[in-house]
């Protein structure tokens, strides 16, 4: 096995024309996704469609031509996360007049479903045949059914690549982790790598026992920038303090100090749960050990704590890999590469990378398209009317 890995071919720089030709299919697919199969008539929507189309396809072209995956993925991924927050909060204020959700809204299940709650809903569903999240099954924005279908499709296509290419929250700590050029905290005890699995076990068991999405109720840091329960009691006040504290610590401060995605890698139960889908997913990151000089830059670069000295010796990543491609970009010898399981290790690394990039990039564009265009329309509205809200 090891000898076969050693023979893998490194990626080859492709020409401008070839990169452009390879971008053409993506242009067709992204136009269908961004337009939803229909050309808008509203001038602002036409501008939003045009700007989004040019932006995402420029990113994809540069990804191919420059042979850098994470650098351009991050630009799109972080922009997506920022747009999601702006769009989501604006929508809440337009609909409810506030980011806070009332007890009445909760009882009426007027809560968008979030993929992070999926692990905590599956076990109670299997045991009691009951959906414990206060959201709609079908028929509204971020319904339970639509999010489950998206999750199943993405898991089969990308595994935990969901966290690196599609999670509308992951882009936040990804962005903060890139503010400083060097980490101020360089070593984190490997024992902390198991914490998200402990969180997953705890919230899954408590959710099954109490028939409540306990992570959502007590531990989700992203409630700070999305919706939160209206503070009407001491209990909800304490929960709100926990949300804000976790957001400041795990999504802003620790990513800045460590240059790692600490919420995703050290706490998120969905990330832990999603790691198991890497076992059934066709894509992985491999190490060409013949080229590897053991400089360990890939270990330092990995934002999800998925590359260690032990896994490097085995020529692969931990099963928690989010397939962001940062280790591949960082390696000075081109020793790391995307690989398709079941295919020869002697194959062309550029081909493997392309096979991964098309579904991963399309998934990212699919998830981001609505938020991108909504924020562009809001910017136009701000310039022309002085308000980003359609009130």
C-alpha positions as CSV (number, residue, x, y, z in Angstrom):
1,X,0.0,0.0,0.0
2,X,2.7,2.5,1.0
3,X,4.7,1.9,-2.2
4,X,1.7,2.7,-4.3
5,X,1.1,5.9,-2.4
6,X,4.8,6.8,-3.1
7,X,4.2,6.7,-6.8
8,X,1.4,9.2,-7.0
9,X,1.9,11.9,-9.5
10,X,1.9,15.6,-8.3
11,X,-0.6,18.1,-9.8
12,X,0.6,19.8,-13.0
13,X,0.1,23.5,-13.7
14,X,-2.6,23.9,-16.4
15,X,-2.7,26.6,-19.1
16,X,-5.0,29.7,-19.1
17,X,-7.0,28.3,-22.0
18,X,-7.5,24.9,-20.4
19,X,-8.6,26.5,-17.1
20,X,-11.1,28.6,-19.1
21,X,-12.4,25.6,-21.0
22,X,-12.8,23.7,-17.7
23,X,-14.7,26.6,-16.2
24,X,-17.3,26.7,-19.0
25,X,-19.3,23.7,-17.6
26,X,-19.3,25.4,-14.2
27,X,-20.6,28.7,-15.8
28,X,-23.6,26.8,-17.2
29,X,-24.3,25.0,-13.9
30,X,-23.9,28.1,-11.8
31,X,-26.1,30.2,-14.1
32,X,-28.9,27.6,-13.6
33,X,-28.4,27.6,-9.9
34,X,-28.2,31.4,-9.5
35,X,-31.1,32.1,-11.8
36,X,-33.2,29.2,-10.5
37,X,-34.0,28.5,-14.2
38,X,-35.6,31.9,-14.7
39,X,-34.2,35.3,-15.8
40,X,-35.5,38.0,-13.4
41,X,-37.2,41.1,-14.8
42,X,-36.4,43.4,-11.8
43,X,-33.3,45.5,-12.5
44,X,-31.9,45.0,-9.0
45,X,-32.3,41.2,-9.3
46,X,-30.6,41.3,-12.7
47,X,-27.6,43.1,-11.2
48,X,-27.5,40.7,-8.3
49,X,-27.5,37.8,-10.7
50,X,-24.8,39.2,-12.9
51,X,-22.5,40.2,-10.0
52,X,-22.9,36.8,-8.3
53,X,-22.3,34.9,-11.6
54,X,-19.1,36.8,-12.4
55,X,-17.8,36.5,-8.8
56,X,-18.3,32.7,-8.4
57,X,-17.0,31.8,-11.8
58,X,-13.9,34.0,-11.4
59,X,-13.3,32.2,-8.2
60,X,-13.6,28.8,-9.8
61,X,-11.4,29.9,-12.8
62,X,-8.6,31.1,-10.4
63,X,-8.9,27.9,-8.4
64,X,-8.1,25.9,-11.5
65,X,-5.6,28.2,-13.1
66,X,-3.6,29.0,-9.9
67,X,-3.8,25.4,-8.7
68,X,-4.9,26.7,-5.2
69,X,-8.0,25.2,-3.6
70,X,-8.3,26.7,-0.1
71,X,-7.2,30.2,-1.0
72,X,-10.1,30.8,-3.3
73,X,-12.5,28.5,-1.5
74,X,-12.0,30.6,1.6
75,X,-12.8,33.8,-0.2
76,X,-16.1,32.4,-1.4
77,X,-16.9,30.5,1.8
78,X,-16.2,33.5,4.1
79,X,-18.2,35.9,1.9
80,X,-21.0,33.4,2.0
81,X,-21.0,33.2,5.8
82,X,-21.0,37.0,6.1
83,X,-23.8,37.3,3.5
84,X,-25.8,34.6,5.4
85,X,-25.7,36.5,8.6
86,X,-26.7,39.9,7.0
87,X,-29.5,38.3,5.0
88,X,-30.8,36.2,7.9
89,X,-30.9,39.0,10.4
90,X,-32.5,41.4,7.9
91,X,-35.2,38.9,7.1
92,X,-35.9,38.3,10.8
93,X,-36.3,42.0,11.4
94,X,-38.5,42.4,8.3
95,X,-40.7,39.5,9.4
96,X,-40.7,39.8,13.2
97,X,-39.3,43.3,13.9
98,X,-36.5,41.7,15.9
99,X,-33.9,38.9,16.0
100,X,-35.6,37.5,19.1
101,X,-38.2,34.7,18.7
102,X,-41.2,34.7,21.0
103,X,-42.6,31.7,22.8
104,X,-45.7,32.1,20.6
105,X,-43.4,31.7,17.5
106,X,-41.8,28.6,19.0
107,X,-45.2,27.0,19.7
108,X,-46.2,27.7,16.1
109,X,-43.0,26.1,14.8
110,X,-41.9,29.3,13.0
111,X,-38.2,28.5,13.4
112,X,-35.9,27.8,10.4
113,X,-34.2,24.4,10.7
114,X,-30.4,24.3,11.1
115,X,-28.2,21.4,10.0
116,X,-26.2,21.5,13.3
117,X,-29.3,20.1,15.1
118,X,-29.5,17.0,12.7
119,X,-27.5,14.7,15.0
120,X,-29.7,15.6,18.0
121,X,-32.9,15.1,16.0
122,X,-32.1,11.7,14.4
123,X,-31.8,9.7,17.7
124,X,-35.1,11.0,19.2
125,X,-36.8,10.4,15.8
126,X,-35.5,6.8,15.7
127,X,-36.6,6.2,19.3
128,X,-39.9,8.1,19.6
129,X,-40.9,8.8,15.9
130,X,-41.0,12.4,16.9
131,X,-39.3,15.5,15.4
132,X,-38.2,17.5,18.4
133,X,-37.2,20.7,16.6
134,X,-39.7,23.5,16.6
135,X,-39.6,24.0,12.8
136,X,-41.8,23.2,9.9
137,X,-41.4,19.8,8.1
138,X,-41.9,21.3,4.6
139,X,-43.0,24.4,2.8
140,X,-40.9,27.2,4.3
141,X,-37.4,28.7,4.3
142,X,-35.0,26.2,5.8
143,X,-37.6,23.6,6.5
144,X,-36.7,20.3,8.2
145,X,-37.3,18.2,5.1
146,X,-35.3,20.4,2.8
147,X,-32.3,20.6,5.1
148,X,-32.3,16.8,5.6
149,X,-32.3,16.2,1.9
150,X,-29.5,18.7,1.4
151,X,-27.5,17.1,4.2
152,X,-27.9,13.5,2.8
153,X,-26.9,14.6,-0.7
154,X,-23.9,16.5,0.5
155,X,-22.8,13.7,2.9
156,X,-22.8,11.2,0.0
157,X,-20.9,13.6,-2.3
158,X,-18.5,15.3,0.1
159,X,-18.6,13.6,3.5
160,X,-17.3,16.1,6.1
161,X,-16.6,18.4,3.1
162,X,-20.0,19.7,4.2
163,X,-18.2,21.6,6.9
164,X,-15.5,22.9,4.6
165,X,-17.7,23.9,1.6
166,X,-21.3,24.3,2.8
167,X,-21.8,25.2,6.4
168,X,-23.2,28.7,6.6
169,X,-21.6,29.1,10.1
170,X,-18.2,27.6,9.4
171,X,-17.1,30.6,7.4
172,X,-17.2,32.8,10.4
173,X,-14.5,31.1,12.5
174,X,-12.7,30.3,9.2
175,X,-12.6,34.1,8.5
176,X,-11.4,35.0,12.0
177,X,-8.7,32.4,11.9
178,X,-7.1,34.2,9.0
179,X,-6.8,37.6,10.6
180,X,-3.3,37.1,12.0
181,X,-0.5,35.7,9.9
182,X,1.0,33.6,12.7
183,X,-0.7,31.8,15.6
184,X,-0.2,33.1,19.2
185,X,-1.2,29.7,20.6
186,X,0.8,27.1,18.7
187,X,0.0,23.9,20.6
188,X,-3.3,22.5,21.7
189,X,-3.3,19.2,23.7
190,X,-4.5,16.4,21.3
191,X,-6.9,15.3,24.0
192,X,-9.1,18.3,23.1
193,X,-9.6,16.8,19.7
194,X,-12.1,14.3,21.3
195,X,-14.2,17.1,22.9
196,X,-16.7,17.5,20.0
197,X,-17.4,13.7,20.2
198,X,-18.2,14.1,23.9
199,X,-20.4,17.1,23.1
200,X,-22.2,15.0,20.4
201,X,-22.8,12.1,22.8
202,X,-24.0,14.4,25.6
203,X,-26.5,16.4,23.5
204,X,-27.7,13.3,21.6
205,X,-28.5,11.5,24.9
206,X,-30.0,14.5,26.6
207,X,-32.1,15.2,23.5
208,X,-33.4,11.7,23.5
209,X,-34.2,11.8,27.2
210,X,-35.8,15.2,27.3
211,X,-37.1,15.3,23.7
212,X,-35.6,18.7,23.3
213,X,-32.8,20.0,21.0
214,X,-30.5,20.6,24.0
215,X,-27.6,21.9,22.0
216,X,-29.9,24.5,20.3
217,X,-31.4,25.4,23.7
218,X,-28.1,25.7,25.7
219,X,-24.9,25.6,23.7
220,X,-25.3,27.0,20.2
221,X,-22.9,30.0,19.8
222,X,-24.4,31.1,16.5
223,X,-27.6,32.2,18.2
224,X,-25.6,35.3,18.8
225,X,-25.7,36.2,15.1
226,X,-29.0,34.6,14.1
227,X,-32.1,34.3,16.2
228,X,-32.4,33.8,19.9
229,X,-35.3,33.2,22.3
230,X,-36.8,36.4,23.7
231,X,-35.4,37.0,27.2
232,X,-38.4,36.6,29.5
233,X,-36.8,34.6,32.4
234,X,-33.6,34.1,34.4
235,X,-33.2,30.7,32.6
236,X,-33.3,32.3,29.1
237,X,-31.0,35.1,30.3
238,X,-28.4,32.5,31.4
239,X,-28.7,30.7,28.1
240,X,-28.2,34.0,26.2
241,X,-25.0,34.7,28.2
242,X,-23.7,31.2,27.4
243,X,-24.4,31.7,23.7
244,X,-22.6,35.0,23.6
245,X,-19.6,33.7,25.6
246,X,-19.2,30.6,23.4
247,X,-19.4,32.8,20.3
248,X,-16.8,35.2,21.5
249,X,-14.5,32.4,22.7
250,X,-14.9,29.7,20.0
251,X,-15.8,31.7,16.9
252,X,-13.8,34.9,17.3
253,X,-11.0,34.9,20.0
254,X,-9.6,31.3,19.8
255,X,-9.6,31.2,16.0
256,X,-7.6,34.4,15.9
257,X,-5.1,33.2,18.5
258,X,-4.7,29.7,17.1
259,X,-5.4,30.2,13.3
260,X,-7.7,27.1,13.6
261,X,-11.5,26.7,13.3
262,X,-11.9,26.0,17.0
263,X,-15.7,25.9,17.0
264,X,-15.7,23.4,14.1
265,X,-12.7,21.4,15.3
266,X,-13.1,21.4,19.1
267,X,-16.8,21.8,19.9
268,X,-19.3,21.4,17.1
269,X,-21.3,18.1,17.5
270,X,-22.5,18.3,13.9
271,X,-18.8,18.3,12.8
272,X,-18.1,15.3,15.0
273,X,-21.2,13.5,13.6
274,X,-20.4,14.5,10.0
275,X,-16.9,13.0,10.4
276,X,-18.4,9.5,10.2
277,X,-19.7,10.3,6.7
278,X,-16.1,10.5,5.5
279,X,-16.1,6.7,5.9
280,X,-18.7,6.3,3.1
281,X,-17.5,9.3,1.0
282,X,-15.4,8.7,-2.2
283,X,-13.0,11.6,-1.6
284,X,-10.0,11.8,0.7
285,X,-6.6,13.6,1.1
286,X,-3.5,11.5,0.6
287,X,0.2,12.0,1.1
288,X,2.8,11.2,-1.5
289,X,5.5,10.0,1.0
290,X,8.2,10.0,-1.7
291,X,7.9,13.8,-2.0
292,X,7.1,14.5,1.7
293,X,10.1,16.1,3.6
294,X,8.4,15.9,7.0
295,X,8.4,19.6,7.4
296,X,5.0,19.4,9.2
297,X,3.7,22.5,7.6
298,X,0.5,20.6,6.7
299,X,-0.1,19.8,10.4
300,X,0.3,23.5,11.3
301,X,-1.9,24.6,8.5
302,X,-4.8,22.2,9.0
303,X,-7.7,24.3,10.5
304,X,-9.6,21.3,11.7
305,X,-6.9,19.4,13.7
306,X,-7.2,16.6,11.1
307,X,-3.5,16.2,10.3
308,X,-1.1,14.8,12.9
309,X,2.4,13.2,12.9
310,X,0.7,9.8,13.2
311,X,-1.6,10.3,10.2
312,X,1.2,11.9,8.2
313,X,3.2,8.7,8.7
314,X,0.2,6.7,7.4
315,X,-0.1,8.9,4.3
316,X,-3.5,10.3,5.0
317,X,-5.6,12.7,7.3
318,X,-7.8,11.9,10.3
319,X,-11.3,11.0,9.5
320,X,-12.4,14.5,10.7
321,X,-10.9,16.1,7.6
322,X,-13.1,18.8,6.1
323,X,-11.5,18.6,2.7
324,X,-10.8,22.4,2.5
325,X,-7.5,21.7,0.7
326,X,-5.4,24.0,2.9
327,X,-2.8,21.3,3.6
328,X,-2.6,20.6,-0.1
329,X,-2.0,24.3,-0.9
330,X,0.5,24.7,1.9
331,X,2.8,21.7,1.1
332,X,6.1,23.1,-0.4
333,X,6.7,19.9,-2.3
334,X,3.2,19.2,-3.6
335,X,3.2,15.9,-1.6
336,X,-0.5,16.2,-0.6
337,X,-3.3,15.6,-3.0
338,X,-7.0,14.9,-3.4
339,X,-7.7,11.2,-4.1
340,X,-10.7,9.1,-5.1
341,X,-11.0,6.0,-3.0
342,X,-10.8,2.7,-4.9
343,X,-8.7,4.3,-7.7
344,X,-5.0,3.7,-8.2
345,X,-2.6,5.8,-6.2
346,X,-0.6,6.2,-9.3
347,X,-3.3,8.3,-11.0
348,X,-3.0,12.0,-12.0
349,X,-3.5,14.2,-8.9
350,X,-5.0,17.0,-11.1
351,X,-7.7,14.7,-12.3
352,X,-8.6,13.6,-8.7
353,X,-8.7,17.3,-7.7
354,X,-11.0,18.2,-10.6
355,X,-13.4,15.3,-9.7
356,X,-13.7,16.7,-6.2
357,X,-13.9,20.4,-7.1
358,X,-16.9,20.2,-9.4
359,X,-19.4,18.8,-6.8
360,X,-17.8,20.7,-3.9
361,X,-17.9,24.0,-5.7
362,X,-21.4,23.5,-7.0
363,X,-22.6,22.6,-3.4
364,X,-21.0,25.8,-2.1
365,X,-22.7,27.9,-4.8
366,X,-26.0,26.2,-4.3
367,X,-25.9,27.0,-0.5
368,X,-24.7,30.6,-1.0
369,X,-26.6,31.7,-4.1
370,X,-29.7,33.0,-2.3
371,X,-27.7,34.9,0.4
372,X,-25.3,36.5,-2.1
373,X,-28.0,37.9,-4.3
374,X,-30.1,39.0,-1.4
375,X,-27.2,41.0,0.1
376,X,-26.4,42.6,-3.2
377,X,-30.0,43.7,-3.6
378,X,-29.9,45.1,-0.1
379,X,-26.7,47.1,-0.8
380,X,-28.4,48.6,-3.9
381,X,-31.4,49.4,-1.7
382,X,-29.2,51.0,0.9
383,X,-27.5,53.2,-1.8
384,X,-30.8,54.2,-3.4
385,X,-33.1,54.5,-0.4
386,X,-30.9,54.7,2.7
387,X,-32.1,51.4,4.2
388,X,-31.2,47.7,3.6
389,X,-34.6,46.6,4.9
390,X,-37.7,46.3,2.7
391,X,-40.0,47.8,5.3
